[in-house]
Short mmCIF file of C-alpha atoms and ligand atoms in Angstrom, two decimals:
data_model
loop_
_atom_site.label_atom_id
_atom_site.label_comp_id
_atom_site.label_asym_id
_atom_site.label_seq_id
_atom_site.Cartn_x
_atom_site.Cartn_y
_atom_site.Cartn_z
CA MET A 1 4.35 -16.43 26.76
CA ASP A 2 4.62 -19.30 24.27
CA PHE A 3 4.98 -17.43 20.91
CA ALA A 4 4.95 -20.55 18.71
CA GLU A 5 1.69 -21.55 20.30
CA ALA A 6 0.33 -18.04 19.84
CA ARG A 7 1.19 -18.27 16.14
CA ARG A 8 -0.55 -21.66 15.86
CA LEU A 9 -3.73 -20.15 17.45
CA MET A 10 -3.45 -17.08 15.15
CA VAL A 11 -3.43 -19.36 12.08
CA GLU A 12 -6.21 -21.56 13.43
CA THR A 13 -8.58 -18.89 14.67
CA GLN A 14 -7.86 -15.96 12.40
CA LEU A 15 -6.62 -17.27 9.02
CA ILE A 16 -8.12 -20.69 8.34
CA PRO A 17 -11.73 -19.79 9.18
CA ARG A 18 -11.51 -16.76 6.86
CA GLY A 19 -10.34 -18.87 3.91
CA ILE A 20 -6.54 -18.70 3.85
CA ARG A 21 -5.58 -21.95 2.05
CA ASP A 22 -2.13 -21.57 0.59
CA GLU A 23 0.10 -24.01 2.61
CA ARG A 24 3.24 -21.97 1.93
CA VAL A 25 1.59 -18.81 3.27
CA ILE A 26 0.31 -20.71 6.35
CA ASN A 27 3.81 -22.07 7.02
CA ALA A 28 5.40 -18.72 6.72
CA MET A 29 2.79 -17.25 9.19
CA LEU A 30 3.57 -20.11 11.57
CA LYS A 31 7.29 -19.42 11.31
CA VAL A 32 7.92 -15.69 11.29
CA PRO A 33 8.25 -14.28 14.88
CA ARG A 34 5.77 -11.41 14.56
CA HIS A 35 6.33 -10.32 18.20
CA LEU A 36 9.89 -9.21 17.31
CA PHE A 37 8.50 -6.65 14.81
CA VAL A 38 6.59 -4.66 17.54
CA ASN A 39 7.78 -2.69 20.55
CA GLU A 40 8.54 -4.81 23.61
CA ALA A 41 5.76 -3.04 25.61
CA ILE A 42 3.05 -4.47 23.27
CA ARG A 43 4.67 -7.81 22.53
CA TYR A 44 1.99 -9.65 24.39
CA ARG A 45 -0.54 -8.36 21.78
CA ALA A 46 1.53 -9.23 18.74
CA TYR A 47 -0.63 -12.19 17.74
CA ASP A 48 -3.96 -10.42 18.32
CA ASP A 49 -6.43 -10.13 15.51
CA SER A 50 -5.59 -6.47 14.80
CA ALA A 51 -3.11 -3.95 13.47
CA LEU A 52 -0.75 -2.46 16.12
CA PRO A 53 1.11 0.93 16.41
CA ILE A 54 4.79 0.97 15.34
CA GLY A 55 5.52 4.75 15.78
CA GLU A 56 5.13 7.84 13.54
CA GLY A 57 1.37 7.09 13.54
CA GLN A 58 1.98 3.99 11.42
CA THR A 59 0.92 0.33 12.03
CA ILE A 60 1.92 -3.25 11.51
CA SER A 61 -0.98 -4.77 9.51
CA GLN A 62 -3.46 -7.28 10.99
CA PRO A 63 -2.16 -10.86 10.49
CA TYR A 64 -5.15 -11.74 8.32
CA MET A 65 -4.49 -8.81 6.01
CA VAL A 66 -0.82 -9.86 5.63
CA ALA A 67 -1.92 -13.43 4.82
CA VAL A 68 -4.57 -12.44 2.25
CA MET A 69 -2.33 -10.04 0.42
CA THR A 70 0.47 -12.61 0.36
CA GLU A 71 -1.82 -15.34 -0.90
CA LEU A 72 -3.09 -13.03 -3.69
CA LEU A 73 0.52 -12.53 -4.85
CA GLU A 74 0.75 -16.29 -5.80
CA LEU A 75 4.44 -16.65 -4.86
CA SER A 76 6.30 -19.80 -5.93
CA GLY A 77 9.76 -18.85 -4.61
CA ASN A 78 11.51 -17.40 -7.67
CA GLU A 79 10.04 -13.90 -7.64
CA LYS A 80 11.59 -10.54 -7.23
CA VAL A 81 9.05 -8.56 -5.20
CA LEU A 82 8.66 -4.83 -4.52
CA GLU A 83 6.92 -3.78 -1.28
CA VAL A 84 5.87 -0.19 -0.91
CA GLY A 85 5.50 0.67 2.84
CA THR A 86 8.03 -1.36 4.83
CA GLY A 87 6.58 -0.32 8.23
CA SER A 88 7.62 -2.90 10.81
CA GLY A 89 9.23 -5.22 8.26
CA TYR A 90 6.89 -8.06 9.12
CA GLN A 91 5.25 -8.35 5.72
CA ALA A 92 8.69 -8.13 4.19
CA ALA A 93 9.81 -11.15 6.30
CA ILE A 94 6.77 -13.18 5.18
CA LEU A 95 7.59 -12.25 1.57
CA ALA A 96 11.25 -13.21 2.13
CA GLU A 97 10.16 -16.66 3.14
CA LEU A 98 8.17 -17.14 -0.06
CA ALA A 99 10.01 -15.23 -2.79
CA LYS A 100 13.54 -14.96 -4.02
CA GLU A 101 14.22 -11.27 -3.30
CA VAL A 102 12.31 -8.51 -1.58
CA TYR A 103 12.89 -4.83 -2.20
CA SER A 104 11.01 -2.73 0.30
CA ILE A 105 10.68 1.03 0.44
CA GLU A 106 9.63 3.15 3.37
CA ARG A 107 9.22 7.00 3.63
CA PHE A 108 10.23 7.31 7.29
CA GLU A 109 13.92 6.75 7.82
CA ASP A 110 13.62 5.68 11.50
CA ILE A 111 10.99 3.15 10.73
CA ALA A 112 13.04 1.79 7.76
CA ARG A 113 16.24 1.44 9.95
CA GLN A 114 14.27 -0.30 12.70
CA ALA A 115 12.82 -2.83 10.20
CA GLU A 116 16.19 -3.35 8.59
CA GLN A 117 17.81 -4.08 11.95
CA ILE A 118 15.28 -6.68 13.07
CA LEU A 119 15.28 -8.33 9.64
CA ARG A 120 19.08 -8.59 9.77
CA GLU A 121 19.01 -9.92 13.35
CA ILE A 122 16.58 -12.72 12.46
CA GLY A 123 18.77 -13.48 9.44
CA TYR A 124 16.87 -12.45 6.36
CA ASP A 125 19.56 -11.70 3.73
CA ASN A 126 17.25 -11.47 0.74
CA VAL A 127 15.44 -8.29 1.81
CA TYR A 128 16.75 -4.85 0.69
CA ILE A 129 15.31 -1.78 2.48
CA PHE A 130 15.21 1.69 0.83
CA VAL A 131 14.15 5.03 2.22
CA GLY A 132 12.11 7.19 -0.10
CA ASP A 133 8.83 7.80 -1.89
CA GLY A 134 7.60 4.38 -2.85
CA THR A 135 4.94 5.84 -5.26
CA GLU A 136 7.91 6.32 -7.62
CA GLY A 137 8.87 2.69 -7.23
CA LEU A 138 12.48 1.63 -7.70
CA PRO A 139 13.13 2.17 -11.41
CA GLU A 140 16.81 1.21 -11.09
CA HIS A 141 15.74 -2.30 -9.81
CA ALA A 142 12.67 -2.81 -11.98
CA PRO A 143 11.03 -4.87 -13.32
CA PHE A 144 9.50 -6.72 -10.51
CA ASP A 145 7.47 -9.96 -10.75
CA ARG A 146 5.21 -8.79 -7.93
CA ILE A 147 4.43 -5.45 -6.33
CA ILE A 148 2.56 -5.13 -2.99
CA ILE A 149 1.44 -1.73 -1.71
CA THR A 150 0.78 -1.83 2.06
CA ALA A 151 -0.72 1.61 2.47
CA GLY A 152 -4.09 2.86 1.24
CA THR A 153 -3.95 4.56 -2.16
CA PRO A 154 -6.49 6.44 -4.34
CA ASN A 155 -5.35 4.28 -7.22
CA VAL A 156 -2.41 2.16 -8.27
CA PRO A 157 0.24 4.64 -9.50
CA GLU A 158 1.16 4.32 -13.22
CA THR A 159 4.84 4.42 -12.16
CA LEU A 160 4.35 1.09 -10.39
CA LYS A 161 2.27 -0.43 -13.19
CA ASN A 162 5.20 0.28 -15.46
CA GLN A 163 7.62 -1.49 -13.09
CA VAL A 164 5.83 -4.86 -13.00
CA SER A 165 6.81 -7.51 -15.55
CA ASP A 166 4.51 -9.02 -18.09
CA GLY A 167 2.34 -11.67 -16.37
CA GLY A 168 3.20 -10.06 -13.03
CA ILE A 169 0.80 -9.17 -10.17
CA ILE A 170 0.18 -6.01 -8.18
CA VAL A 171 -1.88 -6.10 -4.91
CA ALA A 172 -2.97 -2.91 -3.25
CA PRO A 173 -5.63 -1.43 -0.96
CA VAL A 174 -7.38 1.04 -3.23
CA GLY A 175 -10.05 3.47 -2.18
CA SER A 176 -10.65 6.59 0.01
CA ARG A 177 -8.35 7.84 2.70
CA PHE A 178 -10.36 5.98 5.38
CA SER A 179 -11.44 2.73 3.72
CA GLN A 180 -10.29 0.66 0.84
CA GLN A 181 -10.67 -2.65 -0.92
CA LEU A 182 -7.89 -5.01 -1.92
CA VAL A 183 -7.32 -4.94 -5.66
CA LYS A 184 -5.34 -7.48 -7.62
CA LEU A 185 -4.02 -6.47 -11.02
CA ARG A 186 -2.44 -8.95 -13.43
CA LYS A 187 -0.44 -7.54 -16.28
CA HIS A 188 -1.11 -8.82 -19.82
CA GLY A 189 1.10 -6.90 -22.26
CA LYS A 190 -0.22 -3.39 -22.03
CA THR A 191 -3.45 -4.18 -20.18
CA PHE A 192 -4.28 -5.23 -16.66
CA LYS A 193 -6.90 -7.68 -15.47
CA GLU A 194 -8.52 -6.40 -12.36
CA GLU A 195 -10.07 -8.33 -9.40
CA TYR A 196 -11.62 -6.95 -6.26
CA HIS A 197 -11.22 -8.61 -2.90
CA THR A 198 -11.50 -7.91 0.85
CA PRO A 199 -12.51 -4.52 2.22
CA CYS A 200 -9.79 -3.08 4.47
CA VAL A 201 -8.42 -0.03 6.28
CA PHE A 202 -4.77 0.97 5.80
CA VAL A 203 -2.83 4.11 6.75
CA PRO A 204 -2.50 6.37 3.71
CA LEU A 205 0.14 6.09 1.01
CA ILE A 206 1.66 9.59 1.14
CA GLY A 207 3.66 10.66 -1.89
CA LYS A 208 3.95 12.14 -5.31
CA TYR A 209 1.46 9.67 -6.85
CA GLY A 210 -0.48 8.88 -3.60
CA TRP A 211 -2.24 11.14 -1.09
CA LYS A 212 -0.86 14.55 -0.21
CA GLU A 213 0.45 14.96 3.34
N1 SAH B 301 3.93 -3.65 5.59
C1 SAH B 301 3.92 -3.03 6.89
C2 SAH B 301 2.69 -2.20 7.13
C3 SAH B 301 3.08 -0.85 7.01
S1 SAH B 301 1.94 0.43 7.26
C4 SAH B 301 4.19 -4.03 7.95
O1 SAH B 301 4.27 -5.27 7.70
O2 SAH B 301 4.36 -3.60 9.13
C5 SAH B 301 2.36 1.44 5.89
C6 SAH B 301 3.67 2.00 5.81
O3 SAH B 301 3.79 2.69 4.53
C7 SAH B 301 4.02 3.05 6.87
O4 SAH B 301 5.16 2.70 7.51
C8 SAH B 301 4.18 4.38 6.07
O5 SAH B 301 5.13 5.21 6.59
C9 SAH B 301 4.58 3.83 4.72
N2 SAH B 301 4.38 4.75 3.59
C10 SAH B 301 3.28 5.60 3.34
N3 SAH B 301 3.48 6.24 2.20
C11 SAH B 301 4.69 5.78 1.64
C12 SAH B 301 5.36 6.05 0.45
N4 SAH B 301 4.92 6.94 -0.49
N5 SAH B 301 6.51 5.36 0.19
C13 SAH B 301 7.02 4.48 1.15
N6 SAH B 301 6.36 4.20 2.28
C14 SAH B 301 5.18 4.81 2.56
#
């Protein structure tokens, strides 16, 4: 299978027609080897227009969802980003291409280690993986210029709102346990400007300030 060709088709048929325009995001999606972030047995489906299982009942997000969320983050290359929900590490790799540093936190240790290993193998040295409850953020590394939550949440936890810098952006799937909508928050001093985007379905954010197990 020609994976570079599969990525080109993914961009052309899944991302461009749905409105992804940011050249830097498109180039990152053309570059990052998504097939290395899934189990070998389903590698042939890595560039399909869907989420795929990664173990523990969790998923690697659909390529389009990764692209939209990344575009909404408006990354220029100098940002320090927090990702809540490392999963496969694929979104972290895309962020690593477009930002300065990526801090990513995952609640399942085995999933986190697996992501860490593949990111290291490919050569990303600006991604730092943590195991823990991401709803508490990473206070010792805050503030972050951008925060992306890649699991469905009833609302954006105050803890995370407090860890984004002034002028910073948070993107998260907010809604019920079974369906959400992408929300983009931009911090202006003590207030947040809120925008609603694409409807989506993510696995739940489980933690102190998310859903209960
Ligand atoms: N960004 C991922 C998609 C991950 S799916 C990717 O590119 O593959 C969501 C992930 O969030 C799952 O791995 C799940 O275990 C994790 N998660 C759920 N609640 C969490 C929490 N409170 N803290 C950290 N990770 C959490």
